[in-house]
Short mmCIF file of C-alpha atoms in Angstrom, two decimals:
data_model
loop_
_atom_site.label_atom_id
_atom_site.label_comp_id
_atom_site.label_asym_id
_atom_site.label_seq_id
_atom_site.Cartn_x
_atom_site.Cartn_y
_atom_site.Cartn_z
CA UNK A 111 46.24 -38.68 -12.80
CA UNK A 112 42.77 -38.08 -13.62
CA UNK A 113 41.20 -35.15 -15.08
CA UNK A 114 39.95 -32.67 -12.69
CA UNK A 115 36.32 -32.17 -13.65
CA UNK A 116 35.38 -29.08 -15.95
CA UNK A 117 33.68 -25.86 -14.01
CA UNK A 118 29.58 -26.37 -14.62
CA UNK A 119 29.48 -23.10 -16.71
CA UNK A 120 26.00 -24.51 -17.64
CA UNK A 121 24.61 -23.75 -14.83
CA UNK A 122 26.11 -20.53 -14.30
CA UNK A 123 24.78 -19.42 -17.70
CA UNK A 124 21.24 -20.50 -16.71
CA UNK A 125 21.62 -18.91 -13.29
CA UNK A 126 22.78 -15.69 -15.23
CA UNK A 127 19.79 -15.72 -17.69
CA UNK A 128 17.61 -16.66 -15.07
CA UNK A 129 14.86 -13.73 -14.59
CA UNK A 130 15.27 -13.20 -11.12
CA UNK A 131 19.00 -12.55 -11.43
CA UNK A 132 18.63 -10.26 -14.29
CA UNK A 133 15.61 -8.50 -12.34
CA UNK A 134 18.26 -8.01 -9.99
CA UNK A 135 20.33 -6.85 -12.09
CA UNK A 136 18.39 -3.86 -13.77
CA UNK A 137 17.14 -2.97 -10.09
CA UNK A 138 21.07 -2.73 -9.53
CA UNK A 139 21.82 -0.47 -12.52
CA UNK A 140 18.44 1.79 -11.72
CA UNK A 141 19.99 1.90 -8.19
CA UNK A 142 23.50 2.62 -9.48
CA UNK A 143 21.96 5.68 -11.37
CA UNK A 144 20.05 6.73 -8.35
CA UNK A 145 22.97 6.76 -6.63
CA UNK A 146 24.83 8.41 -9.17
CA UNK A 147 22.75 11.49 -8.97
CA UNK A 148 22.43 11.75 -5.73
CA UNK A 149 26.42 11.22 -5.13
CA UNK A 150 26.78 14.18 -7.87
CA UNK A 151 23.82 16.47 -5.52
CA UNK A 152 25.42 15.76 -2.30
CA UNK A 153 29.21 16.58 -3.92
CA UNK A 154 27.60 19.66 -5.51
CA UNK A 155 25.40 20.59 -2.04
CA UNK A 156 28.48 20.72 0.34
CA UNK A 157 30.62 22.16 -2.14
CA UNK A 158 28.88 24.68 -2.50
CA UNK A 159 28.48 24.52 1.85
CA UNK A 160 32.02 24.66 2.11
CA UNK A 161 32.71 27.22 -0.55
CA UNK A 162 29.73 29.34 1.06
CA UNK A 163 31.02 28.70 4.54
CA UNK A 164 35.09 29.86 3.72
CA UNK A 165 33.70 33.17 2.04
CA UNK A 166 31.65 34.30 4.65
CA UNK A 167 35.03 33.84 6.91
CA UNK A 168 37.04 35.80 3.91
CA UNK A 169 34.10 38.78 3.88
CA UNK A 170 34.31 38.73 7.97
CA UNK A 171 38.12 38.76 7.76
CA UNK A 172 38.01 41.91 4.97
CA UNK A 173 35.49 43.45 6.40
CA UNK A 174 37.45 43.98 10.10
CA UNK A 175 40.76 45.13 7.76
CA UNK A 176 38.67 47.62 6.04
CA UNK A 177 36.85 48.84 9.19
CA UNK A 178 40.69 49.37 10.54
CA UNK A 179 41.60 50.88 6.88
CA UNK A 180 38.60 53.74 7.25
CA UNK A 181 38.80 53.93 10.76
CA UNK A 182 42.94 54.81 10.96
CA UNK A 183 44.16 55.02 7.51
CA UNK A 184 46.85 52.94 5.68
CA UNK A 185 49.00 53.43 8.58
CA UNK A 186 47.38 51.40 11.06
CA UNK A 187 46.41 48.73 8.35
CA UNK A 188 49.89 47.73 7.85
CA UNK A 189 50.97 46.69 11.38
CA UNK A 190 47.18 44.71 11.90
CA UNK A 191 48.34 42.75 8.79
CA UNK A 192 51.71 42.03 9.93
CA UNK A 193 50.52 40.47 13.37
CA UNK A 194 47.99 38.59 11.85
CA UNK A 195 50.32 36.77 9.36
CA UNK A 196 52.44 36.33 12.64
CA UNK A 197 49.68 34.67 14.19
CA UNK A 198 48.56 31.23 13.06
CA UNK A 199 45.39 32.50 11.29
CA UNK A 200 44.48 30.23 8.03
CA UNK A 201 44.36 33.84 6.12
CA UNK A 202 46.62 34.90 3.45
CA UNK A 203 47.29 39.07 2.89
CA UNK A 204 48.73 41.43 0.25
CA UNK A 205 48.53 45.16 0.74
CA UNK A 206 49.15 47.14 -2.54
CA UNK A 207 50.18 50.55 -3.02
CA UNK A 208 47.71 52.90 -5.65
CA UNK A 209 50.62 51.82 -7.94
CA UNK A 210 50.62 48.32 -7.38
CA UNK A 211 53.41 48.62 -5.40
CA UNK A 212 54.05 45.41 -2.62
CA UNK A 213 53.23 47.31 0.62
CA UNK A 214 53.25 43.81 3.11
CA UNK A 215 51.75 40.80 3.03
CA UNK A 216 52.32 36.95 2.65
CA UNK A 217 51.50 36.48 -0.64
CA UNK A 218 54.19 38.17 -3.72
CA UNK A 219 52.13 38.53 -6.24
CA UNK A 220 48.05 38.87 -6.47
CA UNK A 221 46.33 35.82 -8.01
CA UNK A 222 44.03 38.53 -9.68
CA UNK A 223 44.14 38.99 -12.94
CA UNK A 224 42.99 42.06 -15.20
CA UNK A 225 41.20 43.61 -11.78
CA UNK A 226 38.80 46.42 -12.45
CA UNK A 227 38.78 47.71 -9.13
CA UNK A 228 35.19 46.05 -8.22
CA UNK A 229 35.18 43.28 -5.64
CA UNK A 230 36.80 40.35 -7.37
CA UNK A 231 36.51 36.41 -5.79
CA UNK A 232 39.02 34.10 -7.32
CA UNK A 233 40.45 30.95 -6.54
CA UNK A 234 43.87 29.96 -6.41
CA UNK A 235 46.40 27.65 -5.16
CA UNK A 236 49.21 27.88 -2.54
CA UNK A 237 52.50 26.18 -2.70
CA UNK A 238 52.52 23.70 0.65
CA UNK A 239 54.25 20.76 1.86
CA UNK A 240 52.61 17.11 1.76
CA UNK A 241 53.77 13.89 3.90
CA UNK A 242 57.90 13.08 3.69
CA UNK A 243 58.19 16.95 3.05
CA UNK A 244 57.06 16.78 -0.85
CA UNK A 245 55.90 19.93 -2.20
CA UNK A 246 51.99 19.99 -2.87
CA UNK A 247 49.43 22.58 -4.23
CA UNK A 248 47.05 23.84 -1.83
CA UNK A 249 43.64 24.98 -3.19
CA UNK A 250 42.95 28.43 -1.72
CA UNK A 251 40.06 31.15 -2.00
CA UNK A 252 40.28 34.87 -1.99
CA UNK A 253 38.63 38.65 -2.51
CA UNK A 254 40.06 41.38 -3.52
CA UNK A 255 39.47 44.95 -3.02
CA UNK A 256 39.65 48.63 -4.21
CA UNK A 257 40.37 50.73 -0.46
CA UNK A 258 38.90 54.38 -0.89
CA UNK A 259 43.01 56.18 -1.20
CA UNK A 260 44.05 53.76 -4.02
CA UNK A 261 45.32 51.25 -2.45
CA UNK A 262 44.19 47.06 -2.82
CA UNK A 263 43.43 45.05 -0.32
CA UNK A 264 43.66 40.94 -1.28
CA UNK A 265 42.59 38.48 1.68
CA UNK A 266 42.52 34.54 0.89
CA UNK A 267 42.49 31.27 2.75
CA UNK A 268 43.42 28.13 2.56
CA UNK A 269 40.71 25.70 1.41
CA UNK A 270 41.67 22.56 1.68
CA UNK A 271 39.97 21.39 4.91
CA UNK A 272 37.07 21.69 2.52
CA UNK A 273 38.18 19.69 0.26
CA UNK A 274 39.08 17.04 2.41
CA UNK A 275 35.52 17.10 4.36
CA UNK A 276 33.95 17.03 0.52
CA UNK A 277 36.63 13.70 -0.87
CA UNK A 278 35.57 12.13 2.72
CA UNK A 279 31.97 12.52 2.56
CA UNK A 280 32.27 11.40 -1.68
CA UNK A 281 34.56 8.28 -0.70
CA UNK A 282 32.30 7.33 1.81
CA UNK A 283 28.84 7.33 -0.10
CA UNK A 284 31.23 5.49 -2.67
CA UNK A 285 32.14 2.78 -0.50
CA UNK A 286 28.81 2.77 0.98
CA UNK A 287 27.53 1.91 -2.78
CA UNK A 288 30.22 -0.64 -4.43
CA UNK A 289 28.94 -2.88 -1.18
CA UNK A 290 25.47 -2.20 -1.51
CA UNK A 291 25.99 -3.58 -5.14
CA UNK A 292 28.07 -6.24 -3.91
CA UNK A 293 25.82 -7.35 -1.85
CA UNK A 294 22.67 -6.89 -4.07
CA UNK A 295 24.61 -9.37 -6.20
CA UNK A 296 25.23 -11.81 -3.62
CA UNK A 297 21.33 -11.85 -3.02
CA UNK A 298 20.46 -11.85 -6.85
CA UNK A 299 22.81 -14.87 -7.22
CA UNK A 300 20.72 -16.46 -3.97
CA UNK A 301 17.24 -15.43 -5.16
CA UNK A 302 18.15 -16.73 -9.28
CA UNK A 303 19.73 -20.48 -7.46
CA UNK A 304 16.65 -20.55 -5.45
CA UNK A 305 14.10 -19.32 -8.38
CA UNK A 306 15.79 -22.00 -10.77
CA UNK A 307 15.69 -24.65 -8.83
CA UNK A 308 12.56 -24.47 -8.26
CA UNK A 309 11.53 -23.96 -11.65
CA UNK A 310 13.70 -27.24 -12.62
CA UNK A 311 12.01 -28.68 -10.74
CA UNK A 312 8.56 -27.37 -12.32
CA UNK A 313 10.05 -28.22 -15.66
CA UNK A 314 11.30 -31.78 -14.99
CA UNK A 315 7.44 -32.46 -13.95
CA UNK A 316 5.99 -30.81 -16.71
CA UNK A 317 8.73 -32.93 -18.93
CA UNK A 318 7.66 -35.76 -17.54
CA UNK A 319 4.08 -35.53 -18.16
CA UNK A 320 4.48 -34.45 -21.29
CA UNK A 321 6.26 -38.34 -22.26
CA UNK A 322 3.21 -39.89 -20.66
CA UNK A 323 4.03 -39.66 -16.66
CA UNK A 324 1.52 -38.22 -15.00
CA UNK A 325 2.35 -39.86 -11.55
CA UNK A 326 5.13 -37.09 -11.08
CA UNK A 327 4.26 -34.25 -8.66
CA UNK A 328 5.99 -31.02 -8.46
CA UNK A 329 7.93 -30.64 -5.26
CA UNK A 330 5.92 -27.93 -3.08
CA UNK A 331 8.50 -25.69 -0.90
CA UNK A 332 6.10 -24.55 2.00
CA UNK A 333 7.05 -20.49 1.02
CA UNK A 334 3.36 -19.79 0.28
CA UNK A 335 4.65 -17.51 -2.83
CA UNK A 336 3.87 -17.52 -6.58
CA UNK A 337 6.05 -20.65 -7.43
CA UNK A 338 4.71 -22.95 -4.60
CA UNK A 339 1.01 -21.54 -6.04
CA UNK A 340 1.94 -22.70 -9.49
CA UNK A 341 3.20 -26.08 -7.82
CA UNK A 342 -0.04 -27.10 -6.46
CA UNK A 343 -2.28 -25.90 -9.25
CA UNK A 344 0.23 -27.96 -11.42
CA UNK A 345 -0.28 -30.85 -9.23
CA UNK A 346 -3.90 -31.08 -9.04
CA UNK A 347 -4.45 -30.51 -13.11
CA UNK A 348 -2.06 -33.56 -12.99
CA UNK A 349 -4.40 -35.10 -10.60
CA UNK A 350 -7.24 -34.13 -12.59
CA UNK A 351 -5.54 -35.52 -15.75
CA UNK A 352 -4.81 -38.35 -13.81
CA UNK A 353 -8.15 -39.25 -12.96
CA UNK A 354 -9.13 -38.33 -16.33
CA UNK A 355 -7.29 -40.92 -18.06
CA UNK A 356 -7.76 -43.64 -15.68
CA UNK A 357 -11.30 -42.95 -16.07
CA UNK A 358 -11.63 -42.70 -20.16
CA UNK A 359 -8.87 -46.00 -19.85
CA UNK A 360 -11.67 -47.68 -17.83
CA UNK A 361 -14.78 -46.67 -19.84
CA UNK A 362 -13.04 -47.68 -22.78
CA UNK A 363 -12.79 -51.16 -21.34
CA UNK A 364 -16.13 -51.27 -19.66
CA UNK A 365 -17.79 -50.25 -22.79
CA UNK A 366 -16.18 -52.56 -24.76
CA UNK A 367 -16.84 -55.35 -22.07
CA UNK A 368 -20.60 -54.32 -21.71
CA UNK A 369 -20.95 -53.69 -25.08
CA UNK A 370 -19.88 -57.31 -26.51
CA UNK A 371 -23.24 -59.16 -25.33
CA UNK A 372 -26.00 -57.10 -26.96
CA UNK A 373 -23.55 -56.79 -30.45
CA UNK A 374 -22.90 -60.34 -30.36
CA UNK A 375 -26.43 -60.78 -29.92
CA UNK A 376 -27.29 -58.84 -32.27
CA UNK A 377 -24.96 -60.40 -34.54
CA UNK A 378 -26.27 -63.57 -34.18
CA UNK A 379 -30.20 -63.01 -33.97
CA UNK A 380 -29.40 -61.26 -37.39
CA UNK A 381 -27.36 -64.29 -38.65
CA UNK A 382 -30.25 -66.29 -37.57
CA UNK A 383 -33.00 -64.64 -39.61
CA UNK A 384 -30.98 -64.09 -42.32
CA UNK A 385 -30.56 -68.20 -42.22
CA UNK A 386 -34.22 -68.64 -41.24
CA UNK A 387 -35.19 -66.01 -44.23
CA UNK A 388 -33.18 -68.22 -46.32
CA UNK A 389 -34.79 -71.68 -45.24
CA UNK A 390 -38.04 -69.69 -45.47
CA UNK A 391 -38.87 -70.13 -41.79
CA UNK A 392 -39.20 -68.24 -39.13
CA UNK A 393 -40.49 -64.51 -38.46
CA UNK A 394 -38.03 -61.85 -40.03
CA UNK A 395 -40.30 -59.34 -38.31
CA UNK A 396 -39.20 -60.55 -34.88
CA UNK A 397 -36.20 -60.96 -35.21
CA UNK A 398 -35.72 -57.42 -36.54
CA UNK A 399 -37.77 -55.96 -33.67
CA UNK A 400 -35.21 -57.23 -31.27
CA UNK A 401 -32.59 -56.88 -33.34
CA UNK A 402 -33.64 -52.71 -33.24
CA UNK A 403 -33.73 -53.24 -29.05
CA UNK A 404 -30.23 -54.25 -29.25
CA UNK A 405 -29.47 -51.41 -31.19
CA UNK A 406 -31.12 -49.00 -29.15
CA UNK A 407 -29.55 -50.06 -25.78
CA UNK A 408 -26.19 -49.70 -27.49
CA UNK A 409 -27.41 -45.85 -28.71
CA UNK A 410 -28.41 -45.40 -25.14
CA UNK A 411 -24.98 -46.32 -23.53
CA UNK A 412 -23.11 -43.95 -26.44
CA UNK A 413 -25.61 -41.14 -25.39
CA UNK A 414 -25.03 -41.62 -21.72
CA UNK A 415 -21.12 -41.39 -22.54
CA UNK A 416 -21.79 -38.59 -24.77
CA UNK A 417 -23.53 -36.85 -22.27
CA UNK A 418 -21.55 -37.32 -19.14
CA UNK A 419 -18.21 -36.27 -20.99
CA UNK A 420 -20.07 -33.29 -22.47
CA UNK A 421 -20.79 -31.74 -19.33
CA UNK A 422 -17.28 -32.87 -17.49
CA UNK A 423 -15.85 -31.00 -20.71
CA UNK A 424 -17.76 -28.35 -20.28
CA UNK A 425 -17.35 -27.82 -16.45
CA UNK A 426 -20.85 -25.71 -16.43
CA UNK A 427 -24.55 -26.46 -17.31
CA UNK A 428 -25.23 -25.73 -20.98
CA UNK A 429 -28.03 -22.88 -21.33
CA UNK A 430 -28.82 -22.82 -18.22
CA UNK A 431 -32.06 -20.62 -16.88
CA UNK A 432 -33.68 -19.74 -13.67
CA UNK A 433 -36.62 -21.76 -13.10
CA UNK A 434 -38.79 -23.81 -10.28
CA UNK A 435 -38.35 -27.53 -10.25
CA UNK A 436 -41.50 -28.11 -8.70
CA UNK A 437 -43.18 -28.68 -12.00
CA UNK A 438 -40.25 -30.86 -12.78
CA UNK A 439 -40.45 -33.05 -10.05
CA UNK A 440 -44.39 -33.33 -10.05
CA UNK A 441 -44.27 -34.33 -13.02
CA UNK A 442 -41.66 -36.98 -12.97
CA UNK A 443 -43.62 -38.58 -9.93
CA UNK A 444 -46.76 -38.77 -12.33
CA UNK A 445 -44.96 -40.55 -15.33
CA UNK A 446 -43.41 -43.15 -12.88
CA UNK A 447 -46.64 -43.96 -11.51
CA UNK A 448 -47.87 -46.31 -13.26
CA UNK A 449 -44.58 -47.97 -13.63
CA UNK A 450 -44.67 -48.29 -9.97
CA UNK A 451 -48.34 -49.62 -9.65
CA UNK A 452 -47.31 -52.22 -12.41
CA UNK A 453 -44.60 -53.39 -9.71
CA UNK A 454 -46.51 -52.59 -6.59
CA UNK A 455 -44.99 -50.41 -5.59
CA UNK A 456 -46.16 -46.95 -3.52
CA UNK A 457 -44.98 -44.00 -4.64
CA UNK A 458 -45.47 -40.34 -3.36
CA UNK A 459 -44.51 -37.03 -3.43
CA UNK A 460 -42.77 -34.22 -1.20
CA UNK A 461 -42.84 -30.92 -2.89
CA UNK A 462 -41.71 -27.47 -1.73
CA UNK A 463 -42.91 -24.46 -3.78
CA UNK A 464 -41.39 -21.68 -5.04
CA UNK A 465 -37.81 -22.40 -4.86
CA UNK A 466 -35.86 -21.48 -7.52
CA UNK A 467 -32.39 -22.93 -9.19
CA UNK A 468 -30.27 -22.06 -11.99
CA UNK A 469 -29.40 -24.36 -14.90
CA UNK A 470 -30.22 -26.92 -17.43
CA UNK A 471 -34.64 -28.40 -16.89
CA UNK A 472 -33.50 -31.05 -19.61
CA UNK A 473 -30.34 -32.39 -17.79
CA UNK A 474 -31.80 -32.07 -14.36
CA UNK A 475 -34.94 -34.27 -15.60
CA UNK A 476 -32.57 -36.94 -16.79
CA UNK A 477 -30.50 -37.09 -13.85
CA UNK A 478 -34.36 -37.39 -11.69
CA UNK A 479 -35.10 -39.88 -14.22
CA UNK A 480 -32.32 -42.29 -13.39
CA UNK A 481 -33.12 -41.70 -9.90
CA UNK A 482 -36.34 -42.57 -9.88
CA UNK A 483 -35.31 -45.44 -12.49
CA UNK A 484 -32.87 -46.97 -10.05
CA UNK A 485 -35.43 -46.63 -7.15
CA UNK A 486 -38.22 -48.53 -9.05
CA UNK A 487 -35.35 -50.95 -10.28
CA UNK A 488 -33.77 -52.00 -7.09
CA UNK A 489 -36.96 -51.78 -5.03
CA UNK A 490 -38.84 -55.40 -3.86
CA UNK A 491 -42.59 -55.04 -4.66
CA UNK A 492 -44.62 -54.04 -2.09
CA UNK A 493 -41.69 -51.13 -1.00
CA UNK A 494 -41.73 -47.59 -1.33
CA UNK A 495 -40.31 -44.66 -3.13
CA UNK A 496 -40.50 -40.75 -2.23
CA UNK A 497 -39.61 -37.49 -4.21
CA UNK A 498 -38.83 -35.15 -2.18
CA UNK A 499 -38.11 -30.94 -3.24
CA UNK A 500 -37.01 -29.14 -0.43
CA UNK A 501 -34.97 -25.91 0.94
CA UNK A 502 -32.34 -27.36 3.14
CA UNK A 503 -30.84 -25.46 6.62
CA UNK A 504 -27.80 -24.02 4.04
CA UNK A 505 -29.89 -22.48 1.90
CA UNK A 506 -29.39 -24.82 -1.16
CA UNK A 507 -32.21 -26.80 -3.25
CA UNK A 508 -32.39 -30.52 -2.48
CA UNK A 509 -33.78 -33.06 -4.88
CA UNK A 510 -33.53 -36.67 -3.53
CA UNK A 511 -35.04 -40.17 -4.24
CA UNK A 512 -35.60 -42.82 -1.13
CA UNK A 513 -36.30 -46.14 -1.28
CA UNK A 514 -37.19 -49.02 0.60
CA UNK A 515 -34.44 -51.15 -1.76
CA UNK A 516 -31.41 -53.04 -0.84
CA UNK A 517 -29.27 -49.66 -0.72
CA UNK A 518 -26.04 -49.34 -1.51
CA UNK A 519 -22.95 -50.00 1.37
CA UNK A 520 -20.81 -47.16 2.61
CA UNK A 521 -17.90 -49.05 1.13
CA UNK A 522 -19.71 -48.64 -2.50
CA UNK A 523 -20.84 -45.54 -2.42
CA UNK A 524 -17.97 -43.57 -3.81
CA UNK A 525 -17.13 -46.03 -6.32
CA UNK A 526 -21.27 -46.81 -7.59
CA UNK A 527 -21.11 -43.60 -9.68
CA UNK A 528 -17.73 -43.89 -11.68
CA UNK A 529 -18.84 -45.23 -15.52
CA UNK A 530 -19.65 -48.43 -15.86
CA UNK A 531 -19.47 -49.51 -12.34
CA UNK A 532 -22.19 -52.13 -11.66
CA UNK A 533 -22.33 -54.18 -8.38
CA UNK A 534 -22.95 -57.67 -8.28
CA UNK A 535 -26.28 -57.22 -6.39
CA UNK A 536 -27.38 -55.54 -10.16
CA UNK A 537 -25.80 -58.24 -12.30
CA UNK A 538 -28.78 -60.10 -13.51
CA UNK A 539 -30.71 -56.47 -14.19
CA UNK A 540 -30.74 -54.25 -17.37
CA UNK A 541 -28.61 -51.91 -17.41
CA UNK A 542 -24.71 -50.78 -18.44
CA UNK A 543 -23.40 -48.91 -14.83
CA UNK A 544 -23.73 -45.09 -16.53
CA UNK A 545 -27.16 -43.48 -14.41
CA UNK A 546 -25.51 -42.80 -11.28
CA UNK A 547 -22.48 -41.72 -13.20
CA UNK A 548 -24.55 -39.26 -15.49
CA UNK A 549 -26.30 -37.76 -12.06
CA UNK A 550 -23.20 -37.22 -10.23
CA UNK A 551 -21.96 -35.06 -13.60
CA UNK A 552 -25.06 -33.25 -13.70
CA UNK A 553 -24.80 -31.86 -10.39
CA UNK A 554 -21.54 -31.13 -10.44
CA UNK A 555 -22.20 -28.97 -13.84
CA UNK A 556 -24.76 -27.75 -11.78
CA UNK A 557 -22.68 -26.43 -9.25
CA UNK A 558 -24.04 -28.70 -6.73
CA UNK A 559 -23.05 -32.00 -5.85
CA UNK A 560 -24.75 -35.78 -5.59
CA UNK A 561 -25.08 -37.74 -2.17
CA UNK A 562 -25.82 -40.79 -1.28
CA UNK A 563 -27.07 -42.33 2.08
CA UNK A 564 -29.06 -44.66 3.98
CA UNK A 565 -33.06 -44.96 3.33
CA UNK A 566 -35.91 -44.92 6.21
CA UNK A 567 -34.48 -48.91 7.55
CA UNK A 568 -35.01 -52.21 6.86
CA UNK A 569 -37.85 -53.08 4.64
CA UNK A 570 -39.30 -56.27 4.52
CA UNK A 571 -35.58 -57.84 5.08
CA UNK A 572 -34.45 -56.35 1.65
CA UNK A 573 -32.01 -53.71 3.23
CA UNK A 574 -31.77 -50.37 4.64
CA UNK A 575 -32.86 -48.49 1.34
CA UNK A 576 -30.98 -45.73 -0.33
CA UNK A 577 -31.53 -42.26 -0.54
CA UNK A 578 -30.23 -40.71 -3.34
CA UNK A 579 -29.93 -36.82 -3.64
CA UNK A 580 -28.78 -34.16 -5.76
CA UNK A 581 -28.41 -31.24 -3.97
CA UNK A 582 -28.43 -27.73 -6.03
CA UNK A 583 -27.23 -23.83 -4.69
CA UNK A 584 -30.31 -21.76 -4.66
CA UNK A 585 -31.00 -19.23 -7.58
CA UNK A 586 -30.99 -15.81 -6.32
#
């Protein structure tokens, strides 16, 4: 026959060192001691009830034989005592001579010891009968007095209806505790299978991503509480990563795919002077001046990189100050002028004053600059571009570049300003795919966020234009 399979202690011993179950656990013991204490003040508080409420029937009881005592003398005391113990009273007499002498009474001796004559409580037992006839002690009460000729007077009952009421009330708050432990137990075992499978589940995904898989996702329960929390801020900084790494894995490509044709040549215009040099023809001069363009294109792209993964590492605009881009923009229209008269094309100006945002002049001119680069770039001569600063209906800054260009389709528009992203209509132009990409990082350093849309229409057949706009949250 086959094994039977072993018990999964494992997983007992996890669910018993889970935090949740010994949370519960420590709550149980506090509770435990809580109850303890107040067990020992409720024992203690009728007790002392009970004990209170049989000696005020004892005083009651002495007090009526002592009024009869005073009132007719030992003589009449005697019989009173004799048809009480007749009666089925819960009282107990003895009626002793000055001498100590046994006068009457139901009791042969006096439980008192050493008495001084003062009024003397004691407690005592009486000899009873318990179920199937067996003997039992009886706990009992009593007083004992000096009467004014001599003689002493001892009156006691039976107390054990008190003790019963106080082992009934103690065996009930008892029971009422060993199941609110059980069941705190029950729930603590619940709440720790619950917590750690859920966490499992948070550590299998943060396992996983830690050998390399960052497509797993931690399961979200729908509760709303702490864990599920944790579960979706663990997913998205997986998305994040995600993206992240797809991104730098297709940079690293599309750098090393744009990069090839200016270091190749670059190679080979330098192999080719260095021959020509050698042959003693051709113009070295020349051949270094292009061979320092090359060079600077490829220290533009590394910048661009640099600069875009500087502020995405950062996640915030590095010293950042309040100040008005109107001089900004005015000035960015000016030193694109004559670029755009070169090209014919018409450029102008839309300028609010006295708006006010919050960050980096340096970065925010670089990210106009492409703008206005792309605009002038893409635009057919004879089109227009406008610069346009404005306060928009939400209270936030708007700086935004239209032209009369090609534009960019609806389909494109999210992918145009990932790294290195270049679309075929911008093949045969200078250029490595990283201006749109550096914008879009700006502004969302900036705490704003790029947009892209269609220009004023059709132009000359060359397309619906583009307007491109990075939109800022107002400095207060």
């Amino acid at each position: 026959m086959p094994e039977a399979p072993a018990p999964p202690t494992g997983s007992f011993l996890r669910l018993f060192r889970a935090a949740p179950f010994r949370l519960t656990l420590l709550t149980l013991a506090l509770f435990a001691f809580a109850g303890a204490v107040l067990m020992a003040y409720v024992y203690m508080a009728a007790a002392g009830e009970a004990r209170r409420r049989t000696d005020a029937d004892i005083r009651r009881e002495a007090d009526s034989l002592v009024a009869v005592y005073n009132r007719s003398g030992p003589a009449a005391l005697n019989p009173v005592l004799v048809t009480r113990m007749a009666g089925e009273r819960r009282f107990v007499y003895l009626f002793l001579a000055p001498d100590g002498a046994k006068i009457t009474g139901s009791l042969a001796q006096s439980p008192v010891e050493n008495f001084t004559g003062a009024a003397t409580w004691v407690r005592f037992s009486l000899a009873g009968q318990g179920a199937a006839g067996r003997p039992q002690s009886i706990p009992a009460r009593g007083l004992q007095l000096r009467l004014s000729g001599g003689e002493t007077l001892f009156v006691g009952a039976d107390a054990s209806d008190d003790r019963d009421f106080i082992v009934t009330i103690v065996r009930g708050l008892w029971g009422a505790g060993a199941l609110l432990v059980v069941l705190g137990i029950a729930v603590g075992l619940q709440a720790s299978r619950n917590f750690t499978r859920a966490m499992t589940g948070l550590t299998d995904v943060v396992a996983a991503a830690r050998n390399g898989n960052l497509a797993a996702r931690a399961p979200v329960r729908g509760a709303g509480d702490e864990l599920d929390q944790l579960a979706e801020g663990l997913n998205d900084m997986l998305d994040r990563l995600d993206r992240s790494m797809s991104a730098h894995r297709h940079a690293g490509d599309a750098i090393a795919h744009d990069l090839r044709s200016p270091l190749t040549r670059l190679k080979a215009r330098l192999e080719t002077a260095l021959l020509d040099a050698e042959a003693g023809r051709g113009d070295a001069r020349l051949a270094l001046g292009q061979a320092l363009d090359d060079t600077d294109g490829v220290l533009r792209t590394f910048s661009a990189v640099l600069s875009i993964s500087r502020l995405q590492a950062a996640g915030e605009a590095p010293n950042a100050v309040r100040f008005d881009p109107a001089a900004m923009v005015r000035d960015m229209t000016e030193l694109y002028g004559p670029l755009c008269e070169d090209k014919g094309l018409e450029i102008a100006s839309d300028i609010s004053a006295g708006l006010a945002v919050r960050g980096n002049p340096a970065f925010l001119a670089q990210a106009l600059a492409n703008l206005v680069d792309n605009a002038v770039k893409y635009t057919p001569a004879g089109g227009a571009i406008r610069v346009r600063l404005r306060r928009m209906a939400s209270s936030e800054v708007e700086i935004s570049v239209t032209d009369t260009g090609p534009g960019v389709a609806t389909a494109d528009r999210d992918r145009v300003v990932q790294r290195f992203v270049r679309l075929e209509n911008s093949r045969n132009l200078p250029g490595v795919g990283l201006g749109l990409s550096l914008v879009a990082a700006v502004a969302e350093a900036h705490g704003g966020r790029f947009e892209l849309g269609d220009g004023p229409g059709v132009f000359d057949g060359s397309g619906p234009g583009l307007r491109a706009a990075v939109v800022l949250p107002s400095a207060p």
